[in-house]
Short mmCIF file of C-alpha atoms and ligand atoms in Angstrom, two decimals:
data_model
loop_
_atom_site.label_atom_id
_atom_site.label_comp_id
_atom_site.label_asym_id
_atom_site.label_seq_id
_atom_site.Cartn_x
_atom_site.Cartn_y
_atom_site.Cartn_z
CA UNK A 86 80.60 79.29 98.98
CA UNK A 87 77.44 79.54 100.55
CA UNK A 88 76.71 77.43 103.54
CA UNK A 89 73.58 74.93 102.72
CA UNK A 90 70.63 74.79 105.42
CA UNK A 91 68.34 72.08 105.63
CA UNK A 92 64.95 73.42 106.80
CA UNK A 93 62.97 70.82 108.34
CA UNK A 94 58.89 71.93 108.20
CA UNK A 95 57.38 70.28 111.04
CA UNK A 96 53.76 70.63 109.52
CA UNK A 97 52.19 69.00 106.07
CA UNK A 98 48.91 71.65 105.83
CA UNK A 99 48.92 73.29 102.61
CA UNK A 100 48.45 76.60 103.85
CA UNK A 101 50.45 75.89 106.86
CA UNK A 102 52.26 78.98 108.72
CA UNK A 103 55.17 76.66 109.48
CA UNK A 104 56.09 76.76 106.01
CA UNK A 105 55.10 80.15 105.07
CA UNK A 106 57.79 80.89 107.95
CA UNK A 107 60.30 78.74 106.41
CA UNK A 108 59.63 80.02 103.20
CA UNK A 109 60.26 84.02 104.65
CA UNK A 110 63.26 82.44 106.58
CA UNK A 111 64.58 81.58 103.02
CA UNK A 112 64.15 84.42 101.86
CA UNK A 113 65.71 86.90 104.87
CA UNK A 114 68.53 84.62 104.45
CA UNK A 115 72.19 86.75 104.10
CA UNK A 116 74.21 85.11 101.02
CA UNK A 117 76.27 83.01 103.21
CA UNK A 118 73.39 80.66 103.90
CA UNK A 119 71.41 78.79 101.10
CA UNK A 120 68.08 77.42 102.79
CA UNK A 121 66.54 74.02 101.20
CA UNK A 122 63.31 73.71 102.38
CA UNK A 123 62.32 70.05 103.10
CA UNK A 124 58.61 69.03 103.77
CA UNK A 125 58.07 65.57 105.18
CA UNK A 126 55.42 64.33 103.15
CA UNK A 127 57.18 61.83 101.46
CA UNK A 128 58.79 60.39 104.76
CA UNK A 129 57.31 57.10 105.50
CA UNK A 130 56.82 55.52 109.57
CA UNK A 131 60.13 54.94 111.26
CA UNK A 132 60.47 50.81 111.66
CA UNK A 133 63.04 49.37 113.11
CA UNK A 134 62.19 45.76 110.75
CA UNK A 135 63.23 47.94 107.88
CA UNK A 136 66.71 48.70 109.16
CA UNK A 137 68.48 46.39 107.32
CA UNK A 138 66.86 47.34 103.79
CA UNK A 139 66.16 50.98 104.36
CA UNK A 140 62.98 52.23 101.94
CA UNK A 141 64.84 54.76 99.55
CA UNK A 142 62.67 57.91 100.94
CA UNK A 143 64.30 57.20 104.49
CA UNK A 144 68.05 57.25 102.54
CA UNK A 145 66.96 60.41 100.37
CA UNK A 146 65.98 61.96 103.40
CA UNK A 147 69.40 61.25 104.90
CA UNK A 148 71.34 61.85 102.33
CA UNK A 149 69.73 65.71 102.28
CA UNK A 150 70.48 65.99 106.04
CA UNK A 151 74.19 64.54 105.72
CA UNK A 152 74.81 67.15 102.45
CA UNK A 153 73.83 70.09 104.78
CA UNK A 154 76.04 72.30 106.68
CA UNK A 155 73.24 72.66 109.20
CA UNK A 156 69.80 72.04 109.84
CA UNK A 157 67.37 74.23 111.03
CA UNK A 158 63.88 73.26 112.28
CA UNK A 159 60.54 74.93 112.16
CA UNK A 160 57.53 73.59 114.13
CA UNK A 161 54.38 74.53 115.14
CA UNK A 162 53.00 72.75 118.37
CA UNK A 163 51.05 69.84 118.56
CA UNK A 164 49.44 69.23 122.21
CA UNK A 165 52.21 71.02 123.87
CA UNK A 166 55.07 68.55 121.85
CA UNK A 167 55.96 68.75 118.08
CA UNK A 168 53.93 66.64 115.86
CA UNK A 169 54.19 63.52 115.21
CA UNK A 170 55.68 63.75 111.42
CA UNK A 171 58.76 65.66 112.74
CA UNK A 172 59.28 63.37 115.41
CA UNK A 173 59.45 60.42 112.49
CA UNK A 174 61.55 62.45 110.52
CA UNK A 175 64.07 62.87 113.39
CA UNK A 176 63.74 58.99 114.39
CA UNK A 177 64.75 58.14 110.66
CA UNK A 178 67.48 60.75 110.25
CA UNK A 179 69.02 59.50 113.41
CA UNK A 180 69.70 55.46 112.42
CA UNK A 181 71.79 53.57 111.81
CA UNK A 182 72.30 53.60 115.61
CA UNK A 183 75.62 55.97 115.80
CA UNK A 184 75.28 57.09 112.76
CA UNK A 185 72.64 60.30 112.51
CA UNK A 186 72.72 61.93 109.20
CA UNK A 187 72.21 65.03 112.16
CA UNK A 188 75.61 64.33 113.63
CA UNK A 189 78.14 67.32 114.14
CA UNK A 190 75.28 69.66 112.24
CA UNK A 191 75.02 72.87 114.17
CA UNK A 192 71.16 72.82 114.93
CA UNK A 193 68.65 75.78 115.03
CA UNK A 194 64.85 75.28 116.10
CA UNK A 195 62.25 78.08 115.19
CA UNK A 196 59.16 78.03 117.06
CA UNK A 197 55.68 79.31 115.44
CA UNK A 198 51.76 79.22 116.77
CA UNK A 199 48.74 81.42 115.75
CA UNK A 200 48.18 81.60 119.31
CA UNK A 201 49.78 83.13 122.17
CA UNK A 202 52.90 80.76 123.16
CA UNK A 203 54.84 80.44 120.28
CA UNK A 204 55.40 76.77 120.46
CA UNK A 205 57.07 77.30 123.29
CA UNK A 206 56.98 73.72 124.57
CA UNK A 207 57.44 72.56 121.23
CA UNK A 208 61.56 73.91 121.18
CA UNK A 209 62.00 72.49 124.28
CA UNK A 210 60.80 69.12 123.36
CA UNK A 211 63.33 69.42 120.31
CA UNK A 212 66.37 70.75 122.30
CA UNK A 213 65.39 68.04 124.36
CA UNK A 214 66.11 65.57 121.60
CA UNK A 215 68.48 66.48 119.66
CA UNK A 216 71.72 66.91 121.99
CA UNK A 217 72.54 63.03 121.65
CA UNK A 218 71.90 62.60 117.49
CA UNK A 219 73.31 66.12 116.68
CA UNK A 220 75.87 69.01 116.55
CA UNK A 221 75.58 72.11 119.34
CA UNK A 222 71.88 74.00 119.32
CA UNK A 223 72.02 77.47 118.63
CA UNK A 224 71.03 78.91 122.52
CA UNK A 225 70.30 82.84 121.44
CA UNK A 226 68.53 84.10 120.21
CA UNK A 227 65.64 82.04 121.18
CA UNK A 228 62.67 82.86 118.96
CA UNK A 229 59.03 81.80 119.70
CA UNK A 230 56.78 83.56 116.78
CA UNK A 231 52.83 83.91 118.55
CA UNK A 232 50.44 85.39 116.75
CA UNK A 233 51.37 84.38 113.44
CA UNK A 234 47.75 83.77 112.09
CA UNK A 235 48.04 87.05 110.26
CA UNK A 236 51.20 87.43 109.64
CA UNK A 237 51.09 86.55 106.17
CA UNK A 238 49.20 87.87 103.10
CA UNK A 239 46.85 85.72 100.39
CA UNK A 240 50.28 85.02 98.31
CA UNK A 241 52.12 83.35 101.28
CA UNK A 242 54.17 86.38 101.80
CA UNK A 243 55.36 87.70 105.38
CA UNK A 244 53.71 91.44 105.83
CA UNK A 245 54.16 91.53 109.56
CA UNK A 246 56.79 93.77 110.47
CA UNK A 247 57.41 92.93 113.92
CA UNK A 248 57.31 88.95 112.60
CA UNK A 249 60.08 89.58 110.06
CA UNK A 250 62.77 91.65 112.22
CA UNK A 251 62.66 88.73 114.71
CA UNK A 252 62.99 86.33 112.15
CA UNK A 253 65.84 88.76 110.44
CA UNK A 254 67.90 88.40 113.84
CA UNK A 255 67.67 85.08 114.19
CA UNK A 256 68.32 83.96 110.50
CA UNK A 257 72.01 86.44 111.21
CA UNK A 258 72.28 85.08 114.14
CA UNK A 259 72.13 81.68 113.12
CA UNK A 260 74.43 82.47 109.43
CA UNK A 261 76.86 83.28 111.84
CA UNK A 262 76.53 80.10 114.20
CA UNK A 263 76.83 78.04 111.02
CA UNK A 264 80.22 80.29 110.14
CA UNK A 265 81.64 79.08 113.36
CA UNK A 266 80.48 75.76 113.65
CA UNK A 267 82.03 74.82 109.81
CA UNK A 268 85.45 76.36 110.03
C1 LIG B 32 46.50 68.28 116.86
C2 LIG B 32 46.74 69.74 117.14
C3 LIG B 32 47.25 70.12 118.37
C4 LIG B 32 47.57 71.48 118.60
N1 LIG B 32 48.16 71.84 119.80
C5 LIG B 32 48.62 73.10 119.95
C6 LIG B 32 49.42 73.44 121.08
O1 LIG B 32 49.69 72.64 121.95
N2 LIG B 32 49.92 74.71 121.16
C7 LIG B 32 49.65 75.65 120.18
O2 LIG B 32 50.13 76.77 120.29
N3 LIG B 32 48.89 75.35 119.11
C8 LIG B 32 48.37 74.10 118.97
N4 LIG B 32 47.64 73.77 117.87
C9 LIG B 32 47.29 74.81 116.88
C10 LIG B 32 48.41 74.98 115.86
O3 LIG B 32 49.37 75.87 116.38
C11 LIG B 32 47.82 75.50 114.56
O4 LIG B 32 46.89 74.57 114.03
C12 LIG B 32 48.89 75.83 113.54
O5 LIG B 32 48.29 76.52 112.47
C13 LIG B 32 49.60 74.56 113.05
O6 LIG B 32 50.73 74.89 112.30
P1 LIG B 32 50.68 75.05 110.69
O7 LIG B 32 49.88 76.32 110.39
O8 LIG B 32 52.09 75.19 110.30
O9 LIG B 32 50.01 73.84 110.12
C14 LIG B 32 47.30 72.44 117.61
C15 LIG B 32 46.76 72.03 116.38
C16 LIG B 32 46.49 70.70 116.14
C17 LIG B 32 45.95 70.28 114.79
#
């Protein structure tokens, strides 16, 4: 059976590249992966008063992560960090203290930007945070996508050719990570 992905979209824009990236991710994906793409919209603020009673989008949101054989996050940059939605969406995923719903998930963190860095700083901020709450972080490929302001056409769909063979390698790449990390 297929291995289930949760893919976390670090931006809520409509037209957003983040998830037009997810979306091609899900669809480059070999049959030993299913992706799930998860938007954060519904995720309300992290706060720590509402431990005890968690609000039920906090536990949905869990409950996704914890079903998942792996989790794999896509983020543009936000002032050289990731924004502040993904960031929320980690900090509920990761309660109760010692108990993540991210915990022994093998992790994989795409990076996207219109401009020329790729989100560079954006990756590093997550592989910064993640080590403690999750499983390993796929290392390589890395994969910083610049330049994707036209990388997609009116319907959403990836026509970019030099765009989708990165993104090919690293969705293999990171099929095959997930094999390892789940046997
Ligand atoms: C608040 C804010 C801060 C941004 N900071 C950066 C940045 O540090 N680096 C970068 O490459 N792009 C930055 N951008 C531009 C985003 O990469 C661009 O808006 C991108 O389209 C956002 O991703 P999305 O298309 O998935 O919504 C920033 C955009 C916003 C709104």
């Amino acid at each position: 059976m297929a291995h289930s992905i949760a893919v976390i979209v670090g931006s809520l824009r409509k037209q957003s590249f983040t998830l037009k990236v997810a979306n091609a991710l899900a669809k480059l994906a070999p049959a030993t992966l299913k992706l799930d793409v998860i938007t954060l919209h519904e995720i309300s603020f992290f706060n720590q008063d509402l431990e005890a009673a968690p609000p039920a989008d906090w536990m949905a949101f869990r409950e996704k992560l914890q079903k998942a054989n792996g989790v794999l996050f896509v983020t543009p940059e936000y002032n050289r960090s990731i924004p502040g939605v993904l960031k929320n969406a980690i900090d509920v995923g990761s309660r109760p203290y010692g108990k993540s719903s991210f915990l022994g998930k093998p992790i994989g963190i795409v990076g996207n930007s219109p401009g020329a860095l790729g989100a560079v700083n954006a990756v590093k901020h997550l592989q910064n945070i993640m080590p403690g709450i999750a499983g390993p972080i796929l290392g390589q490929p890395e994969i910083y996508l610049n330049g994707v302001g036209d990388a997609f056409d009116d319907k959403g769909q990836l026509t970019k050719e030099p765009v989708q063979k990165v993104l090919q390698q690293y969705i293999d790449a990171f099929a095959a990570f997930v094999e390892k990390q789940n046997k």
